[in-house]
Tab-separated table of C-alpha atoms and ligand atoms in Angstrom:
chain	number	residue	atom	x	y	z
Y	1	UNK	CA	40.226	21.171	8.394
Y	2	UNK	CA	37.972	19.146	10.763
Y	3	UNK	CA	37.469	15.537	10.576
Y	4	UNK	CA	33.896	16.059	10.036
Y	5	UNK	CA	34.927	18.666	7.073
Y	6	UNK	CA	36.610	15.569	5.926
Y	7	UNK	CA	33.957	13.101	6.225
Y	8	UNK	CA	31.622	16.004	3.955
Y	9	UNK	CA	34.101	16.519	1.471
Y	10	UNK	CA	33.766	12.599	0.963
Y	11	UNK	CA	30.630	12.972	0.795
Y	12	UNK	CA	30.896	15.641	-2.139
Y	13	UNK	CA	33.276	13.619	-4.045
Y	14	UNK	CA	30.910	10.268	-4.155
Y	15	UNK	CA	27.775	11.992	-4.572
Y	16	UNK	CA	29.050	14.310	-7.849
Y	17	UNK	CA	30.879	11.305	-9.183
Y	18	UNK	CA	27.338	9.225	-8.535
Y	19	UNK	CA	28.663	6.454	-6.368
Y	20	UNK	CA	27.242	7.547	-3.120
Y	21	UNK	CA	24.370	4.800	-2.001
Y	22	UNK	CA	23.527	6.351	1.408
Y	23	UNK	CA	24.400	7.411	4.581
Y	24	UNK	CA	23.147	6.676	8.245
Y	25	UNK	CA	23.515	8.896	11.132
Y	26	UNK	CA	23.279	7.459	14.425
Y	27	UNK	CA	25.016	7.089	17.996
Y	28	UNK	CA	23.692	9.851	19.741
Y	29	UNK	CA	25.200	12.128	22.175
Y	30	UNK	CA	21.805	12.697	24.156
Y	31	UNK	CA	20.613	9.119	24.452
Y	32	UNK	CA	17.467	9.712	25.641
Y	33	UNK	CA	16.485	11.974	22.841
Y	34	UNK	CA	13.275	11.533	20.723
Y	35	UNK	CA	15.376	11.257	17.860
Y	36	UNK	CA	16.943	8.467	17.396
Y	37	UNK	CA	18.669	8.146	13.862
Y	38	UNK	CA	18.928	10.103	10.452
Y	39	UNK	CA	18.556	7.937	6.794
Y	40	UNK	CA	20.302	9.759	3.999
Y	41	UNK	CA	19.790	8.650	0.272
Y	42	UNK	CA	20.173	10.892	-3.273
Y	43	UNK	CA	16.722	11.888	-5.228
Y	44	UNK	CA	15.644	13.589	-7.500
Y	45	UNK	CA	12.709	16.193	-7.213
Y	46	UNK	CA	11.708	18.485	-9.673
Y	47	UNK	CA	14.939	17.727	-11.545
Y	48	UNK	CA	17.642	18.482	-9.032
Y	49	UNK	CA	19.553	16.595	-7.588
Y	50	UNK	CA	18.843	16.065	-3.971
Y	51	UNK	CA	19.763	14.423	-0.145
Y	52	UNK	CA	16.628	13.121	1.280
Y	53	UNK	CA	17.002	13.192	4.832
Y	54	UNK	CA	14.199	10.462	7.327
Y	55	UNK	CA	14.622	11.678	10.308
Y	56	UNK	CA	13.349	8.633	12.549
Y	57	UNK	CA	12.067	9.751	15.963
Y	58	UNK	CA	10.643	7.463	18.552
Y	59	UNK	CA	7.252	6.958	16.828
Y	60	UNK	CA	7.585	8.691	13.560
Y	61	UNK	CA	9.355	9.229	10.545
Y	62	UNK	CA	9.862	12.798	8.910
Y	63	UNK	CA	11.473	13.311	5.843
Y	64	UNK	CA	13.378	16.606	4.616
Y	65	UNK	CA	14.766	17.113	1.462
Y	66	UNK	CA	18.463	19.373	0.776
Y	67	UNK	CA	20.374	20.079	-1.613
Y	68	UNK	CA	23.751	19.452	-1.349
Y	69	UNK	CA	25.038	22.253	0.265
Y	70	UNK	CA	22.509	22.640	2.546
Y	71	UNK	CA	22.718	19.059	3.248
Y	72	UNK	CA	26.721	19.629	4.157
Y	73	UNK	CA	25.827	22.074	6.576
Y	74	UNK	CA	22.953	19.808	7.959
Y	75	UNK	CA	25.525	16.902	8.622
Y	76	UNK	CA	27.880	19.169	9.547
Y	77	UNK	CA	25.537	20.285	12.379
Y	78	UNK	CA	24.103	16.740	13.392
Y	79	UNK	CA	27.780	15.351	13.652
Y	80	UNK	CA	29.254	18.110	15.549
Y	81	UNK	CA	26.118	18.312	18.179
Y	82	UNK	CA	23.647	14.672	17.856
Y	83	UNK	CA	25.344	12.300	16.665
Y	84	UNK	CA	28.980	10.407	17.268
Y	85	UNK	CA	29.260	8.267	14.037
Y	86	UNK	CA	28.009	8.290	10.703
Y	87	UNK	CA	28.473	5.954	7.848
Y	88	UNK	CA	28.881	6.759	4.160
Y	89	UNK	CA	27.818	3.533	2.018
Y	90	UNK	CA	29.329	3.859	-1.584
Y	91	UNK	CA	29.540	1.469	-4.559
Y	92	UNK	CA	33.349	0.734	-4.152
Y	93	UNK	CA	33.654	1.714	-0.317
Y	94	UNK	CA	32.391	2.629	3.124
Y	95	UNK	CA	33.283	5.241	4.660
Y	96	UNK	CA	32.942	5.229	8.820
Y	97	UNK	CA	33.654	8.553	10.665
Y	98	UNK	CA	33.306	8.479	14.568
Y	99	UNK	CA	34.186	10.749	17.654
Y	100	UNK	CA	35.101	9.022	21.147
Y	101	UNK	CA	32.279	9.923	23.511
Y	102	UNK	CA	34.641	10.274	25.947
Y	103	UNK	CA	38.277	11.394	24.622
Y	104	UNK	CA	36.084	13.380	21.401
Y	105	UNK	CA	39.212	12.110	19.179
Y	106	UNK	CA	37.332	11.433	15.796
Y	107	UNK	CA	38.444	9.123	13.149
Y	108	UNK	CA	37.736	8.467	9.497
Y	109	UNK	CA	38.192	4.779	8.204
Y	110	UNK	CA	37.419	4.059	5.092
Y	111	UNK	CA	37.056	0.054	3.854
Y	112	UNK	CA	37.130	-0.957	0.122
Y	113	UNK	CA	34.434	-3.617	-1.112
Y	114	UNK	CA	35.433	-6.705	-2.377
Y	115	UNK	CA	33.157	-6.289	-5.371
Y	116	UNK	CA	31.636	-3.171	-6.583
Y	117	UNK	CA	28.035	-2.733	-5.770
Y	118	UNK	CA	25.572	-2.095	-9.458
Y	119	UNK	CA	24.206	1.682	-8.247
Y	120	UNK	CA	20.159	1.287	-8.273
Y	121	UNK	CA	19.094	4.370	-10.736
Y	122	UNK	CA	18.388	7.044	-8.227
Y	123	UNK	CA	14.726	8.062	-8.820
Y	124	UNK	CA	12.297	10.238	-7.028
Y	125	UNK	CA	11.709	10.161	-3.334
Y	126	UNK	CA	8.926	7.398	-2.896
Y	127	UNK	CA	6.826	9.084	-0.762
Y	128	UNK	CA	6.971	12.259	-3.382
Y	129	UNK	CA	6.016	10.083	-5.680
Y	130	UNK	CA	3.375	8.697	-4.222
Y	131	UNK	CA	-0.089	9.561	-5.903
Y	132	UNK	CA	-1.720	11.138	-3.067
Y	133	UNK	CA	-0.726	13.842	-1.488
Y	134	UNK	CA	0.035	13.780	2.580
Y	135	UNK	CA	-1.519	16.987	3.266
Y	136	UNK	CA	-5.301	16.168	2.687
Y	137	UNK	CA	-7.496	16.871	6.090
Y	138	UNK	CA	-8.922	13.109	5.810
Y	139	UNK	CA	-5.636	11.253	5.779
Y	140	UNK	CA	-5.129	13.742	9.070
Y	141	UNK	CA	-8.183	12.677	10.501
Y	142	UNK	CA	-8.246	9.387	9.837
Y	143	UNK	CA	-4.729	9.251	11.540
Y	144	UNK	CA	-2.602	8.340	8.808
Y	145	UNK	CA	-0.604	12.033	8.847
Y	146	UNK	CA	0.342	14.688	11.402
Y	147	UNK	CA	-0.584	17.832	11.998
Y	148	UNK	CA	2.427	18.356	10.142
Y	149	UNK	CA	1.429	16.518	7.258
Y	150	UNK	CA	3.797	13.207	7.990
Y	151	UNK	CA	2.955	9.969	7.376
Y	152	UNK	CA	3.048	8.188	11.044
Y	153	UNK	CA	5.172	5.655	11.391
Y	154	UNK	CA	2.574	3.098	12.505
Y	155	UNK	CA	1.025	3.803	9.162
Y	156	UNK	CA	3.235	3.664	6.694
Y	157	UNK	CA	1.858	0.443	5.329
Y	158	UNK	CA	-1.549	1.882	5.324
Y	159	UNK	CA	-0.477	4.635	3.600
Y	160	UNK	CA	1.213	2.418	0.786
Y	161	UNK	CA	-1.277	0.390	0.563
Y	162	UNK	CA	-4.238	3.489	-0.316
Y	163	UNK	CA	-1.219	4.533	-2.676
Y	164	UNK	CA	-1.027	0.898	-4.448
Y	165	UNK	CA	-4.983	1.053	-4.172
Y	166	UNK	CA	-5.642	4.092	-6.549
Y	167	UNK	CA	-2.700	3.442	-8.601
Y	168	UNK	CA	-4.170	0.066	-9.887
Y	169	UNK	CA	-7.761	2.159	-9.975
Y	170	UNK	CA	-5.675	4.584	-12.106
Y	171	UNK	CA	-4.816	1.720	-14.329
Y	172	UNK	CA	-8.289	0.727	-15.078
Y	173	UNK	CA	-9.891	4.038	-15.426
Y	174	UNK	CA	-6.610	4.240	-18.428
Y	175	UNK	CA	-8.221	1.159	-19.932
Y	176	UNK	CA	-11.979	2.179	-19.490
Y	177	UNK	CA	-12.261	5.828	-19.106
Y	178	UNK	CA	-15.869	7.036	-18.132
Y	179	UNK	CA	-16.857	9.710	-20.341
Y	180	UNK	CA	-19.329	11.767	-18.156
Y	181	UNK	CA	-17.859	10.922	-14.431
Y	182	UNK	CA	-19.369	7.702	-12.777
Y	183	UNK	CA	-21.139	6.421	-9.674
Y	184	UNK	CA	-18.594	3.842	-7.024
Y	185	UNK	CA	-20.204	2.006	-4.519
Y	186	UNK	CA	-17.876	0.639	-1.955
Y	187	UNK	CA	-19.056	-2.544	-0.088
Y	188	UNK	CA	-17.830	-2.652	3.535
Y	189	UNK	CA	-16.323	0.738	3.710
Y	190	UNK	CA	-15.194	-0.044	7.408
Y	191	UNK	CA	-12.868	3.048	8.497
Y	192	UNK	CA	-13.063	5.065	4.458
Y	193	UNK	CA	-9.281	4.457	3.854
Y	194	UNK	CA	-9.678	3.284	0.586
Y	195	UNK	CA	-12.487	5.289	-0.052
Y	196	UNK	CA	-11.695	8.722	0.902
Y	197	UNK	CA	-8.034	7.820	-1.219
Y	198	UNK	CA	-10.018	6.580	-3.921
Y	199	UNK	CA	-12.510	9.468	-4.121
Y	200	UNK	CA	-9.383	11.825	-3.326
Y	201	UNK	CA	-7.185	10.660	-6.145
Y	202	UNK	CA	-9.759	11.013	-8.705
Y	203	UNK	CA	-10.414	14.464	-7.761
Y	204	UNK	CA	-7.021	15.466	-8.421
Y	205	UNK	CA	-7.121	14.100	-12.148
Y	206	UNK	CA	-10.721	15.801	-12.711
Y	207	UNK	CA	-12.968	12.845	-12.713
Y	208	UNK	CA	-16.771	13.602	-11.537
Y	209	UNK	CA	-17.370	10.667	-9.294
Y	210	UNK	CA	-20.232	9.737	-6.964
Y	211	UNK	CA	-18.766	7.416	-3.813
Y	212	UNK	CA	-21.245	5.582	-1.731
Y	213	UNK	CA	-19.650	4.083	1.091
Y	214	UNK	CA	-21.828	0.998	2.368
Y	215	UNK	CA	-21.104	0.206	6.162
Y	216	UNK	CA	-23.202	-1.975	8.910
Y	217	UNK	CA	-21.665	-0.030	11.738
Y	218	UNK	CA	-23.254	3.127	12.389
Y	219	UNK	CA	-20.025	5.085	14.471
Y	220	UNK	CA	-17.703	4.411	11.247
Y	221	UNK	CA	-20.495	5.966	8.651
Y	222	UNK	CA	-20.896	9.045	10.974
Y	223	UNK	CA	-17.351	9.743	11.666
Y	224	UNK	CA	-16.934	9.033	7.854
Y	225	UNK	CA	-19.249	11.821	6.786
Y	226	UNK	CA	-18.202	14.421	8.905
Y	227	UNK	CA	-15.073	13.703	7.760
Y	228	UNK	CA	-16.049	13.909	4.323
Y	229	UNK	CA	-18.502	17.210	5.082
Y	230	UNK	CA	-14.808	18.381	6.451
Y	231	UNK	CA	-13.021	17.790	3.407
Y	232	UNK	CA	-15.751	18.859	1.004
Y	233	UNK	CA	-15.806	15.822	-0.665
Y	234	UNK	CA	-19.465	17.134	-2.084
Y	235	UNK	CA	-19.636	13.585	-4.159
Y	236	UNK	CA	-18.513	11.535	-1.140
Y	237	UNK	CA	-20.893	9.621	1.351
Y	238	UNK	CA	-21.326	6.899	3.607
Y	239	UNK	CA	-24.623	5.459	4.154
Y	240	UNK	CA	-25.143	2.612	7.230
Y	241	UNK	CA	-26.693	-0.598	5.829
Y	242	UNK	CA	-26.090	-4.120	5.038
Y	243	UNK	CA	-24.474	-5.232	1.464
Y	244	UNK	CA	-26.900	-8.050	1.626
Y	245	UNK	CA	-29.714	-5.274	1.689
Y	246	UNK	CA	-28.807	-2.255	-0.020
Y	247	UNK	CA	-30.287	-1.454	-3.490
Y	248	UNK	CA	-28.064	-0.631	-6.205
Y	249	UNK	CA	-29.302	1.352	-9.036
Y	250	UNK	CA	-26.907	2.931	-11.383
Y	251	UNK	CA	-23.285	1.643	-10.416
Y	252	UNK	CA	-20.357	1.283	-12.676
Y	253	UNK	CA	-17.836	0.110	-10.480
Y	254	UNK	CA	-18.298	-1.976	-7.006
Y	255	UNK	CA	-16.042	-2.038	-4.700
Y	256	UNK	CA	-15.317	-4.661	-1.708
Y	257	UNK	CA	-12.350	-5.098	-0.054
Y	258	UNK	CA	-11.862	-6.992	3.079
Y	259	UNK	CA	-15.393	-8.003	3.221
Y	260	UNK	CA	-15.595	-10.268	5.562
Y	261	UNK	CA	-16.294	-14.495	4.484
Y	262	UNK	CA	-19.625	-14.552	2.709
Y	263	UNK	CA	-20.035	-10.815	2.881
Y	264	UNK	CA	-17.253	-10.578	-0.457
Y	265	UNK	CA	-19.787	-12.902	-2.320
Y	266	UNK	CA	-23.063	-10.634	-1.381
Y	267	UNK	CA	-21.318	-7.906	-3.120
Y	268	UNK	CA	-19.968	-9.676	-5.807
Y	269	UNK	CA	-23.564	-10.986	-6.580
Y	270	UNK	CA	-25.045	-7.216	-6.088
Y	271	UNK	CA	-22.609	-6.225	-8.724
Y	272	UNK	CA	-23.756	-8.994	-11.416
Y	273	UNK	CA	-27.341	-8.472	-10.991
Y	274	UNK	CA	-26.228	-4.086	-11.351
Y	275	UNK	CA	-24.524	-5.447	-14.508
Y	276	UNK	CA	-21.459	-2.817	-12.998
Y	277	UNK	CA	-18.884	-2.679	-15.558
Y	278	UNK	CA	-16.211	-3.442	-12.785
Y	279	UNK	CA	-16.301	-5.427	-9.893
Y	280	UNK	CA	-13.206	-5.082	-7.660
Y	281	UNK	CA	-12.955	-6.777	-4.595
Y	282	UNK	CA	-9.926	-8.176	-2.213
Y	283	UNK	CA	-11.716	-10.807	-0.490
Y	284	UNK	CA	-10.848	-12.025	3.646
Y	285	UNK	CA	-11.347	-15.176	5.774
Y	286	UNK	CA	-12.463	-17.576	3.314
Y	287	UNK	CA	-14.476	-19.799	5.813
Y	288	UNK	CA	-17.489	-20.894	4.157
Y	289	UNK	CA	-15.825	-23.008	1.359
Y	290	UNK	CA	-13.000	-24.346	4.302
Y	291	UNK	CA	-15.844	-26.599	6.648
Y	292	UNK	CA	-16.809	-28.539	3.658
Y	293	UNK	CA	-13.616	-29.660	2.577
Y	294	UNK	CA	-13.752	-33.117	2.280
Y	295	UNK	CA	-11.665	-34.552	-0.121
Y	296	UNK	CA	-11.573	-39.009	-1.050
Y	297	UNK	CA	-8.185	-38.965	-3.159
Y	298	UNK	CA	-5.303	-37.622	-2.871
Y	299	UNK	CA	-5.592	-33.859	-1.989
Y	300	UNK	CA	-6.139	-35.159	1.192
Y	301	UNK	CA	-2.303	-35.122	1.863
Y	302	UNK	CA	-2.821	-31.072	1.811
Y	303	UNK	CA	-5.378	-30.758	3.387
Y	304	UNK	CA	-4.884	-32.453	6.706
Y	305	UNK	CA	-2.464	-30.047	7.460
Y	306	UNK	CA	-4.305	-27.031	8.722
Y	307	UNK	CA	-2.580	-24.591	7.537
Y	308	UNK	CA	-2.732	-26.040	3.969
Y	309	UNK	CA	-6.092	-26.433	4.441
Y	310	UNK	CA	-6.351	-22.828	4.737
Y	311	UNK	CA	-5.088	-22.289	2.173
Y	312	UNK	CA	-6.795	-24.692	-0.464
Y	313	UNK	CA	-9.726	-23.295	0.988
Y	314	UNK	CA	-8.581	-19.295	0.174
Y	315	UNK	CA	-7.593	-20.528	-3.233
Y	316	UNK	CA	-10.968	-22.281	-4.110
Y	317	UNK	CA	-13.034	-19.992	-3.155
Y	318	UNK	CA	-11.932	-16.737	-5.468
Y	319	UNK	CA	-11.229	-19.518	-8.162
Y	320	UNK	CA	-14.644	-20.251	-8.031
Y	321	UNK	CA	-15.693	-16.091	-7.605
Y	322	UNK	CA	-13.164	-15.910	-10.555
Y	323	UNK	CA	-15.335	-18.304	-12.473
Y	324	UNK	CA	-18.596	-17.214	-11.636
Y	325	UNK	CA	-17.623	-13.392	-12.835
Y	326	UNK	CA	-16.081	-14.744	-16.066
Y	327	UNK	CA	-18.940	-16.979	-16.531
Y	328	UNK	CA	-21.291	-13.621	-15.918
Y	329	UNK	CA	-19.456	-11.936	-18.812
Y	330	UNK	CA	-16.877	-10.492	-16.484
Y	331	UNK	CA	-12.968	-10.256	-17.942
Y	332	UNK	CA	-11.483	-11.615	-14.866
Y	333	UNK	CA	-7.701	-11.152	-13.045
Y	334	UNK	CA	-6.362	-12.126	-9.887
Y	335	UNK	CA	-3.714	-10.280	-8.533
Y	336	UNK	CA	-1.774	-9.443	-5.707
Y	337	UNK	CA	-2.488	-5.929	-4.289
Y	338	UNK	CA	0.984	-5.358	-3.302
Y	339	UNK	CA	3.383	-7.119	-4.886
Y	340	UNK	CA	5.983	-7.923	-1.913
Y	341	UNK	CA	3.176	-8.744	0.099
Y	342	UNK	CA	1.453	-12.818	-0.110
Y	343	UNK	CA	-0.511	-12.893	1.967
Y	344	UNK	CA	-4.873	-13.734	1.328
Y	345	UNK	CA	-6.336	-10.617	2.432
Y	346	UNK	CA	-3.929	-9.034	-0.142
Y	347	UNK	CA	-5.268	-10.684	-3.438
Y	348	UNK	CA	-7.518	-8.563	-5.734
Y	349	UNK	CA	-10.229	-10.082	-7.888
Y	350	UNK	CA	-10.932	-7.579	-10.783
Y	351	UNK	CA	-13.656	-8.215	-13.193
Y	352	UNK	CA	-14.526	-5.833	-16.269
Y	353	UNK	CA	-17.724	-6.409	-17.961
Y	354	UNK	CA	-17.459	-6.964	-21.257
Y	355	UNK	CA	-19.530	-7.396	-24.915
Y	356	UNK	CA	-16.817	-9.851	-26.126
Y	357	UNK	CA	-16.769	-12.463	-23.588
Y	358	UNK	CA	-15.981	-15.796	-25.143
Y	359	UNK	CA	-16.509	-17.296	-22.033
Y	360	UNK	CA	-19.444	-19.455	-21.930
Y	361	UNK	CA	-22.161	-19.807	-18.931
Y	362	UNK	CA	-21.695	-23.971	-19.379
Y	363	UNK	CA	-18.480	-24.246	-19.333
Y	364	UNK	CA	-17.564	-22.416	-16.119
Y	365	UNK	CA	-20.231	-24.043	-14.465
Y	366	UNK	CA	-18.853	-27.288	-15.356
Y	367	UNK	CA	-15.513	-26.574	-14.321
Y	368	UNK	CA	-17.070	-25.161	-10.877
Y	369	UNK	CA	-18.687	-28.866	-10.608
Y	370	UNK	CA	-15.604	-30.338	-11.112
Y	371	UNK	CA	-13.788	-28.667	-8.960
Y	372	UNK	CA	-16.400	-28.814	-5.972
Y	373	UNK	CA	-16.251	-32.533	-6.780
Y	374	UNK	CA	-12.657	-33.043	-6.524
Y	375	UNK	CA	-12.956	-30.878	-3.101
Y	376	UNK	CA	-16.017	-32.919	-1.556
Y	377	UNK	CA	-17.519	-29.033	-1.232
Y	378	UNK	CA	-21.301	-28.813	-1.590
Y	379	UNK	CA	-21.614	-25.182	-1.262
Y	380	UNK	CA	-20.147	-22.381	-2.794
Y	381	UNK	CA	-22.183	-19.452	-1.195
Y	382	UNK	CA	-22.034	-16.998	-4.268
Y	383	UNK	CA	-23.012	-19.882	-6.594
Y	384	UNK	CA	-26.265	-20.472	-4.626
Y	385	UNK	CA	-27.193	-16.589	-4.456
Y	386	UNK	CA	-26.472	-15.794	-7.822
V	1	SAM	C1	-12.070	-5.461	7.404
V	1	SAM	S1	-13.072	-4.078	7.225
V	1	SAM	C2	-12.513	-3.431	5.694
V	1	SAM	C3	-12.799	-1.978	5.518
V	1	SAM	C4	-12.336	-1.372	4.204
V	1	SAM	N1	-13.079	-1.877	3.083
V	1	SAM	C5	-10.855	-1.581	4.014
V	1	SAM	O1	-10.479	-2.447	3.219
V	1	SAM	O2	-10.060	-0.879	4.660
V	1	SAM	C6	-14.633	-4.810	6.816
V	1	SAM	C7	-15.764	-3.835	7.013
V	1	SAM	O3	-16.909	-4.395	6.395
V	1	SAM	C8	-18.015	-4.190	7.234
V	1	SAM	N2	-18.985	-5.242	6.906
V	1	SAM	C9	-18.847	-6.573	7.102
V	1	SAM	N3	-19.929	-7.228	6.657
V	1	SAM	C10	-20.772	-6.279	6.166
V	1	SAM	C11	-22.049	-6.327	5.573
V	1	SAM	N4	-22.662	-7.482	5.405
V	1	SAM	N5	-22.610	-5.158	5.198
V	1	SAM	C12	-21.986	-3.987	5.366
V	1	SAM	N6	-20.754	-3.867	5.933
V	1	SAM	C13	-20.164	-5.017	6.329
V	1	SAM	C14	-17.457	-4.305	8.637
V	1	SAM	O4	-18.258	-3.629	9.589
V	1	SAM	C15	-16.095	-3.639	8.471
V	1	SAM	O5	-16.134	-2.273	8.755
């Protein structure tokens, strides 16, 4: 028996007896080679139990799922013609094997933990689980998959992000379904990501939807709709204009995310005076609020710092959008978009109209006063267009 027939059989033992964590593949024989390492971790798809297998080239990841003995024969293959080492990460031990570039002698050594590592529950591959699938012509055109149907590399984040976008969507359309399909609009559609995943996703779970995608620049809304006309997204369009100047008719949810400063607060008022049920927006560069910020006691130890300045000024600005919706009639959560991720442009504002407000008008108003007052802010632009 081989020394890589041992390394497998270790493999077998501490994935049947559920300790195995993962494995990495690297070292390679051919350094210049695209690929440059292989990311092995158990899932399960469709009930069986499974090695998912990220290859990482240069610029891209690709993932392949085995099952086991496929996978053996896999490793098998990479060890005896890629790669020189390989490393088996288990909840009591890991488990090294290497080959000698130069003598070929290969070793196994094996080192116990000190403590035993708590297995995570293995669940499904995360990308399989993702709610949209990889293979749709717009995430290829819009570069976010391969010809192959991969997510790139470059954007995977983008990617998670659409994914995190329609799965909170998903969440509100559980709360407040639409009986007979409904009409998005979709402030600042910029490149479609969000839109073409959002119009995408409810597709696949049946929902009639009309999508308007508003956009001031006139390249994004063409490429948009051919892209759209290439995906038959019949319900789908983008139509060039300015949120300040569009006129909304019949909209049930409005969308804005990353609107740019003011631009968040043009939709957000367009959405009041609609009287949309929902009003969704992630706002960006909060700067109209941050020149005015003058405070005489003692916030001012904040917000001479810059940087703290910043980010009074993010904070009172959707507190105030917060306040304005609720005071509208609006049920109103902030949120962050992704959880790991705190940063500004990641915090969603959702509002849901509703016939049982308790809020009152006065009250919010007040409390806007009173916080502009302890702020030394004038100004707050949605508050003056509303
Ligand atoms: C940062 S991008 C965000 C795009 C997209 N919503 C997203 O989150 O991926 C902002 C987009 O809003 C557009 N935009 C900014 N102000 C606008 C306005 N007043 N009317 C229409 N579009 C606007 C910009 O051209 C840009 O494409």
């Amino acid at each position: 028996m081989t020394k890589i027939e041992d390394f497998i059989d270790l493999i077998n033992a501490a994935f049947k007896t559920q300790v195995f964590i993962k494995i990495t593949i690297g070292n390679l024989r051919e350094k210049k080679s695209y690929l440059k390492n292989i990311f092995i971790k158990p899932v399960f798809i469709k009930e069986n139990a499974m090695l998912s297998f990220v290859y990482r080239y240069q610029d891209k990841d690709v993932t392949k799922n085995f099952l086991l003995d496929e996978a053996n024969s896999t490793i098998k293959n990479l060890l005896s013609s890629f790669f020189y080492n390989a490393e088996l990460y288990t909840t009591t031990e890991n488990i090294y094997y290497t080959q000698d570039a130069k003598t070929s002698k290969e070793k196994i050594v094996i080192k116990s933990l000190e403590k035993t590592i708590v297995q995570k529950e293995i669940t499904h591959d995360k990308q399989k689980q993702r709610l949209l699938s990889t293979n749709s012509i717009y995430l290829k055109a819009l570069g976010i998959t391969s010809a192959e149907g991969n997510v790139k590399a470059a954007m995977q984040h983008k990617y998670k992000q659409i994914n995190k976008y329609v799965e909170i969507i998903d969440g509100i359309l559980k709360e407040t379904p639409f009986a007979n399909g409904f009409n998005v609009v979709d402030m600042g559609s910029g490149k479609g990501y969000l839109t073409f995943a959002l119009y995408d996703f409810l597709q696949s779970k049946k929902i009639a939807v009309k999508i308007n995608g508003i956009e001031l620049r006139e390249e994004l809304v063409k490429k948009c709709n051919d892209i759209a006309h290439q995906s038959t997204f019949d319900g789908l369009q983008f139509t060039q204009g300015s949120i300040q100047d569009v006129e909304l008719t019949a909209v049930d949810m409005l969308i804005a995310l990353h609107a740019c400063d003011t631009a968040t607060d043009d939709a957000i008022a367009k959405g009041i005076k609609a009287n949309a049920s929902f009003i969704i927006c992630a706002p960006c560069c909060h700067k109209q609020i941050r020149k005015q910020i003058s405070p005489t006691n003692a916030l001012q130890n904040i917000t001479k710092h810059g940087i703290l300045l910043e980010r009074q000024a993010e904070m009172i600005t959707d507190t105030i959008r917060a306040l304005i919706l609720e005071a509208h009639g609006y049920k109103t959560k902030v949120f962050d978009f992704i959880e790991e991720e705190n940063t500004p442009k990641n915090v969603l504002i959702v509002g849901r109209k509703s016939k049982f407000s308790d809020i009152g008008f006065n009250d919010n108003m007040e409390k806007i006063a009173a916080l502009k007052n302890l702020f030394g802010i004038k100004e707050h632009y949605l508050e003056t267009i509303i």
